[in-house]
XYZ file of C-alpha atoms in Angstrom:
419
model
C 2.464 -46.048 77.733
C 5.354 -46.477 80.879
C 5.202 -45.986 83.822
C 7.953 -44.103 86.236
C 9.933 -47.320 87.545
C 11.032 -46.870 83.173
C 10.321 -43.459 82.664
C 12.642 -42.180 80.071
C 13.724 -39.329 82.234
C 15.306 -41.403 84.984
C 17.171 -43.515 83.076
C 19.951 -42.739 84.366
C 19.155 -43.090 87.533
C 16.358 -45.324 87.888
C 16.139 -45.739 92.188
C 13.780 -43.625 93.707
C 15.046 -40.115 94.936
C 15.070 -39.907 99.020
C 13.839 -36.664 100.228
C 16.913 -35.364 102.675
C 15.271 -34.902 106.201
C 18.121 -32.892 107.174
C 17.667 -30.023 103.584
C 21.072 -30.478 103.483
C 20.981 -28.926 99.377
C 17.513 -27.755 99.033
C 18.927 -26.438 95.778
C 20.582 -30.183 94.384
C 17.684 -31.878 95.439
C 15.306 -29.441 93.066
C 17.854 -30.260 90.324
C 18.249 -33.923 90.574
C 14.764 -33.589 90.826
C 13.687 -31.835 87.883
C 16.772 -34.323 86.168
C 14.438 -37.094 87.090
C 12.077 -36.227 84.943
C 8.005 -34.071 84.988
C 6.933 -37.275 87.426
C 9.014 -38.820 89.743
C 9.263 -41.774 92.141
C 10.702 -40.492 95.717
C 10.709 -41.543 99.488
C 9.550 -39.518 102.231
C 11.230 -39.571 105.115
C 10.335 -42.630 106.834
C 10.862 -44.484 103.823
C 7.445 -44.015 102.537
C 7.194 -44.339 98.809
C 5.236 -42.016 96.643
C 5.630 -39.598 93.349
C 6.806 -36.191 92.568
C 5.721 -33.443 90.230
C 9.028 -31.215 88.799
C 8.669 -29.342 86.482
C 5.732 -26.013 85.926
C 3.598 -27.277 83.066
C 2.978 -30.604 84.288
C 2.345 -28.814 87.818
C -0.363 -26.372 86.556
C -1.996 -29.718 84.776
C -2.077 -32.082 87.923
C -3.218 -28.961 90.087
C -6.524 -28.436 88.384
C -6.587 -32.150 87.196
C -9.843 -33.886 89.383
C -8.960 -37.420 89.492
C -6.141 -35.683 92.264
C -7.901 -35.353 94.983
C -7.435 -34.690 99.031
C -8.781 -37.141 100.521
C -6.486 -39.540 101.613
C -8.532 -42.705 101.685
C -7.818 -43.345 98.668
C -3.974 -43.314 99.322
C -2.901 -47.213 98.601
C -0.419 -47.168 101.695
C -2.733 -45.431 103.880
C -5.769 -47.914 103.031
C -2.803 -50.963 103.862
C -2.650 -50.007 106.839
C 1.267 -48.233 106.089
C 1.351 -44.880 107.410
C 1.270 -45.360 111.751
C -0.285 -42.122 112.883
C 3.560 -41.851 114.762
C 4.674 -41.178 111.488
C 7.034 -37.581 111.770
C 5.016 -35.969 108.649
C 1.605 -37.528 109.680
C 0.108 -34.007 110.562
C 0.628 -33.091 107.085
C -0.922 -35.780 105.508
C -4.253 -36.158 108.245
C -3.918 -33.362 110.113
C -8.105 -33.411 109.953
C -10.826 -32.123 108.196
C -10.496 -28.408 106.668
C -10.274 -27.137 102.917
C -6.416 -28.532 102.666
C -8.432 -32.608 103.213
C -11.494 -32.296 101.542
C -12.479 -31.531 97.631
C -15.494 -30.700 95.210
C -18.119 -28.745 96.671
C -17.017 -28.840 100.377
C -13.965 -27.354 99.939
C -15.822 -24.468 98.101
C -17.717 -24.306 101.068
C -14.447 -23.845 103.666
C -12.701 -21.659 101.392
C -15.204 -19.401 100.547
C -16.125 -18.554 104.292
C -11.536 -17.751 104.700
C -11.868 -15.709 100.749
C -14.687 -14.006 102.454
C -12.588 -12.612 105.367
C -9.008 -12.387 103.332
C -10.665 -10.245 100.338
C -8.437 -7.861 98.636
C -10.123 -4.986 99.913
C -10.097 -6.798 103.631
C -6.602 -7.289 103.617
C -5.701 -3.598 102.640
C -7.173 -3.039 105.369
C -4.856 -4.505 107.455
C -1.753 -2.430 106.377
C -1.851 -0.202 108.885
C -1.720 -3.171 111.134
C 1.492 -4.281 109.872
C 3.218 -1.417 108.888
C 2.569 -0.688 112.972
C 4.314 -4.050 113.915
C 6.557 -3.965 111.530
C 7.917 -0.101 112.769
C 7.756 -1.209 116.340
C 10.123 -4.379 115.393
C 12.490 -1.773 113.367
C 12.904 -0.010 116.552
C 14.222 -2.386 118.698
C 16.719 -4.008 116.043
C 17.264 0.678 115.933
C 18.834 -0.336 119.464
C 21.699 -2.130 118.211
C 25.268 -0.686 117.244
C 25.599 -0.581 113.421
C 28.705 -3.833 113.595
C 26.681 -5.609 116.761
C 25.672 -9.168 114.473
C 21.678 -9.931 114.568
C 19.475 -12.927 113.955
C 17.015 -11.721 110.989
C 14.345 -14.179 111.326
C 14.853 -14.312 115.095
C 13.981 -10.692 115.563
C 12.076 -9.133 112.506
C 11.318 -11.701 110.281
C 9.684 -14.453 112.134
C 8.093 -12.104 114.684
C 6.247 -9.867 111.787
C 4.109 -12.443 110.363
C 3.608 -14.492 113.461
C 1.246 -10.786 115.213
C -0.011 -10.141 111.922
C -1.869 -13.592 111.774
C -2.806 -13.805 115.190
C -4.379 -10.277 115.356
C -6.123 -11.847 112.142
C -7.848 -14.945 113.531
C -8.255 -12.398 117.011
C -5.855 -15.420 118.941
C -3.304 -12.481 120.266
C -3.605 -13.600 124.160
C -2.478 -17.237 122.791
C 1.425 -17.550 124.116
C 3.496 -16.997 120.932
C 6.277 -18.470 122.962
C 4.660 -21.535 123.102
C 2.986 -21.422 119.643
C 6.777 -21.013 118.654
C 8.124 -23.692 119.875
C 4.694 -26.570 119.362
C 4.907 -25.797 115.285
C 9.100 -25.617 115.306
C 8.921 -29.633 117.093
C 5.497 -30.007 114.214
C 7.554 -29.265 111.676
C 11.208 -31.046 112.250
C 11.524 -33.812 111.077
C 13.856 -34.116 114.025
C 11.198 -34.457 116.024
C 10.548 -38.111 117.501
C 8.019 -40.672 115.900
C 6.459 -41.204 119.470
C 6.813 -37.701 120.161
C 4.167 -36.066 117.049
C 1.246 -37.149 118.774
C 1.864 -35.598 121.695
C 2.098 -32.546 119.575
C -0.370 -32.342 117.916
C -3.054 -33.249 120.616
C -0.712 -29.774 122.362
C -1.292 -27.916 118.945
C -5.396 -28.903 119.478
C -5.223 -28.183 123.311
C -4.090 -24.082 122.426
C -6.531 -23.600 119.614
C -9.537 -25.928 121.548
C -8.770 -23.435 124.343
C -8.787 -19.870 121.621
C -12.564 -21.196 120.557
C -13.345 -21.373 124.068
C -12.600 -17.646 124.503
C -13.841 -16.510 121.572
C -16.959 -17.800 122.114
C -16.939 -16.180 125.060
C -15.798 -12.644 123.729
C -16.065 -12.324 120.036
C -14.513 -10.005 117.204
C -13.997 -8.561 114.523
C -11.605 -11.629 113.380
C -11.967 -14.643 111.865
C -12.379 -17.115 114.530
C -15.080 -15.200 115.734
C -16.442 -14.534 111.725
C -15.982 -18.922 111.610
C -18.147 -19.492 114.987
C -20.988 -16.889 113.804
C -21.070 -19.071 110.322
C -21.750 -21.916 111.928
C -24.457 -20.139 114.982
C -26.149 -19.225 111.625
C -27.295 -22.205 110.291
C -23.925 -22.876 108.077
C -22.746 -26.557 109.598
C -19.822 -26.048 110.460
C -18.091 -28.346 112.553
C -15.986 -27.890 116.001
C -13.031 -29.682 114.366
C -13.657 -27.868 110.955
C -13.203 -24.812 113.021
C -10.345 -26.006 114.675
C -8.439 -26.875 111.800
C -9.420 -23.876 109.550
C -7.793 -21.792 112.583
C -4.480 -24.417 112.949
C -4.103 -24.188 108.543
C -4.295 -20.207 108.503
C -1.797 -19.313 111.310
C 0.388 -21.771 109.946
C 0.341 -21.376 106.692
C 0.070 -17.050 107.717
C 3.054 -17.340 109.095
C 5.922 -19.651 107.989
C 5.044 -18.398 104.300
C 6.129 -14.282 105.130
C 8.936 -15.530 107.074
C 10.817 -17.014 104.282
C 9.801 -14.444 101.856
C 11.479 -11.908 103.562
C 14.592 -13.675 104.705
C 15.115 -14.950 100.620
C 14.654 -11.140 99.273
C 17.060 -10.098 101.485
C 19.596 -13.333 100.916
C 18.732 -12.441 96.716
C 19.644 -9.376 97.108
C 22.341 -9.181 99.516
C 23.981 -11.475 97.374
C 23.364 -9.474 94.483
C 24.574 -6.322 95.495
C 23.714 -4.781 91.789
C 20.819 -5.464 91.657
C 20.494 -4.315 95.542
C 21.896 -0.532 93.821
C 18.918 -0.732 91.858
C 16.416 -1.661 93.380
C 16.784 0.955 96.549
C 18.324 3.391 93.796
C 13.711 2.837 92.643
C 15.004 1.644 89.533
C 13.068 -1.904 90.211
C 10.314 -2.060 92.173
C 9.535 -4.380 95.086
C 6.270 -6.080 93.437
C 9.440 -7.668 91.216
C 11.606 -8.530 94.402
C 9.012 -10.179 95.876
C 7.657 -12.165 92.222
C 11.565 -13.127 91.123
C 12.088 -14.208 95.083
C 8.794 -16.352 94.967
C 9.928 -17.774 91.567
C 13.932 -18.350 92.523
C 13.635 -19.438 96.405
C 9.961 -20.536 97.246
C 8.894 -20.172 100.936
C 7.460 -24.132 100.627
C 9.702 -26.968 99.074
C 6.701 -29.235 98.559
C 3.326 -29.808 99.139
C 1.949 -33.048 101.114
C 0.024 -34.875 99.467
C -2.435 -35.608 96.131
C -3.604 -38.363 96.029
C -4.720 -40.137 92.191
C -8.608 -41.733 91.670
C -7.285 -43.489 88.452
C -4.242 -43.768 86.446
C -2.800 -40.124 85.202
C -1.034 -40.251 82.528
C 2.088 -37.511 82.951
C 3.917 -36.426 80.230
C 5.603 -39.951 79.341
C 4.645 -41.822 82.773
C 1.655 -43.113 84.349
C 0.999 -41.664 88.335
C -0.901 -44.862 89.017
C -4.276 -45.124 90.993
C -3.877 -44.674 94.664
C -0.224 -43.845 94.467
C 0.651 -39.813 96.663
C 1.106 -37.345 94.453
C 3.892 -34.300 96.372
C 3.990 -31.268 94.403
C 7.718 -30.239 94.424
C 7.477 -26.052 94.399
C 10.610 -25.728 94.857
C 11.747 -27.292 92.150
C 9.345 -25.725 89.887
C 10.466 -22.313 90.582
C 13.797 -23.318 88.457
C 12.357 -24.830 85.899
C 14.133 -24.080 82.882
C 12.138 -25.398 80.434
C 9.576 -22.508 81.672
C 11.900 -19.430 83.198
C 15.033 -20.207 80.704
C 18.365 -20.808 80.712
C 19.072 -18.802 83.561
C 15.887 -19.825 85.686
C 18.715 -20.553 88.887
C 19.945 -17.305 88.943
C 17.960 -14.292 91.167
C 16.537 -11.069 88.611
C 14.939 -8.704 89.773
C 14.861 -7.496 86.129
C 13.565 -11.013 84.967
C 11.147 -10.781 81.527
C 9.267 -13.740 82.003
C 6.004 -14.394 80.118
C 5.625 -17.117 82.253
C 4.491 -16.260 86.029
C 5.371 -18.550 88.779
C 3.046 -21.121 90.913
C 4.056 -20.624 94.218
C 1.106 -20.384 95.980
C -0.449 -22.957 93.825
C -2.277 -23.369 91.209
C -6.408 -24.617 90.773
C -9.079 -24.669 93.610
C -6.328 -25.114 96.490
C -3.900 -21.924 95.582
C -3.292 -20.578 98.718
C -6.160 -18.225 100.533
C -3.319 -16.097 102.223
C -1.172 -15.250 99.589
C -2.165 -11.565 98.877
C -1.886 -10.928 102.491
C 1.670 -12.766 102.164
C 2.194 -10.543 100.011
C 1.305 -7.352 101.737
C 3.577 -8.163 104.346
C 6.540 -8.746 102.589
C 5.749 -5.190 100.094
C 5.794 -2.696 104.125
C 8.376 -5.467 105.791
C 11.762 -5.323 102.373
C 11.414 -1.581 101.899
C 10.903 -0.161 105.498
C 13.923 -2.523 106.296
C 16.187 -0.627 104.115
C 15.092 2.288 104.432
C 15.554 2.110 107.687
C 18.957 0.104 107.096
C 20.677 0.909 103.739
C 23.745 -0.330 105.108
C 23.022 -4.184 106.309
C 24.721 -6.640 105.133
C 24.762 -10.288 105.675
C 27.816 -11.526 108.776
C 28.002 -14.800 107.108
C 29.011 -15.781 103.503
C 24.946 -16.884 102.414
C 27.031 -21.142 101.853
C 27.075 -21.047 105.419
C 23.135 -20.920 106.333
C 21.854 -23.572 107.241
C 18.630 -25.198 106.292
C 16.521 -26.486 109.350
C 15.248 -29.891 108.910
C 11.991 -29.038 107.441
C 10.702 -30.919 104.579
C 7.849 -29.321 103.694
C 9.145 -25.495 103.841
C 12.644 -23.428 103.434
C 13.852 -22.698 106.336
C 16.388 -21.253 107.743
C 18.008 -22.128 110.817
C 19.145 -18.002 111.601
C 20.350 -14.964 109.852
C 22.998 -13.190 111.331
C 23.196 -9.881 109.948
C 25.054 -6.487 110.396
C 22.794 -3.532 110.275
C 25.294 -0.658 109.343
C 24.384 2.464 110.082
C 20.610 3.961 109.631
C 19.229 5.894 107.811
C-alpha cells in the first residue's frame, strides 16, 4: 500500500498541484489533475493542502462511500485551527447547517423537504414560467442590430436562471442586482480575506429579511414550504431554513448560467454540429448532456472528509484529510469517455453517463430544473437568432477568478438576423 506522496501516477511531479485562483486555464488544470492519478495532492488558494479525486470511476466510488462525510469537524486542518474564518473559501467549507453539510438521517430529512418541492412533476410545472422569462429576455435582445456586440451572459444566460430560482423560492422582492453583486464577491477568489466575513453577513441579512417577509405573507413557494414544515413539527431550525434558501439560490442559478453559455460556445466552435442540431438531426437533450460532460458547470466541489484511511486505487486518502471532487477533470476522463474525451461531440455514443451533477446521496437536487431551463432557453435562443455567432475567438473568452465554478467574465456575441 502506498500513500499519495509516493503515488506511481505522480512520480514525475510529486509536488501538490496548486489550483489557480485566477483560473487562467481550466482545461489544462483538469488534464494535469488526471495525469497525477485518480487521487492527487493539491493546494487550494491560501496554500491549504488537501486531495482531489480526478477520475470518473474512483469518484463514483468515493461519492457513495460512507467513510467520506461533509461534517467539517472531521477535518484535521480544522481541528488544528489552521483554517481562518476569513479564508476566501470559508463559505464553501463552513456554510452553516444545511443538506450540504450533514450526512445520514439528518441529510435525508433536510433533502426530503427540498425534493418534495422539486419533484419532476413540479419542475415541469415551471416550464411555462421559464418560457415566459425566456421570451421576455429574447424580446429585449430583439431590439439589437445584427452586427451589434451583445454580452450573452449579462443579457440572457444570467438573468434567466436568477429570475426562475427567485420565483421558485418566492423571493422575487429581493434586489437582484444587489444579490448578483454579493454572490460575485462570495465566489471570487480575488475577494480580500478580511472582506469575506462581511460578505457572508450581508448574505445572511438579505435572506433573514426574506424569511421575515415570508412568515408574514406565505405563498406557493419553497421558502413558505420550509417554514410550513417547521411549524408542522419537523423541527427545522432557523439556520437550516436560511441556509437551505441560500444553497438553492446559489446552486440554482450558477449551474444554469454556465450550462447555457458552454453549450453556445460548443456549438459555435463546431459549426458542423451546430448545423445538425438546428436541422433537427441531433436533439437539444444531446447538446445539453454533452455540454455537461465536456465543460461541466462546477469545476471543483469542496469538501468531504475521510473518517478513516480510504484506499483509492494504489493510493490512500488519509483519515482526517479533505477531499475535493474535481468534476472538471472527471468529465474528460479518457479511461471512461474514450480517446475523444477532450472533444465536444453531440453525436457521442457513450455507454457511461457523466456525473456532472454529482453522484450518490448528495447528488444535486436541482439537476432537473437546470436541464429544463437549458432545454427551453437554447432552442428558443437559436430559433430567434439562428445566425448568432461569437464576437471573439473562443480562445479569448476569460474565466472569472472562481475556483469552484466554470464561470466566464462575459460572452460577446453578434445576434445576426432574426428569424
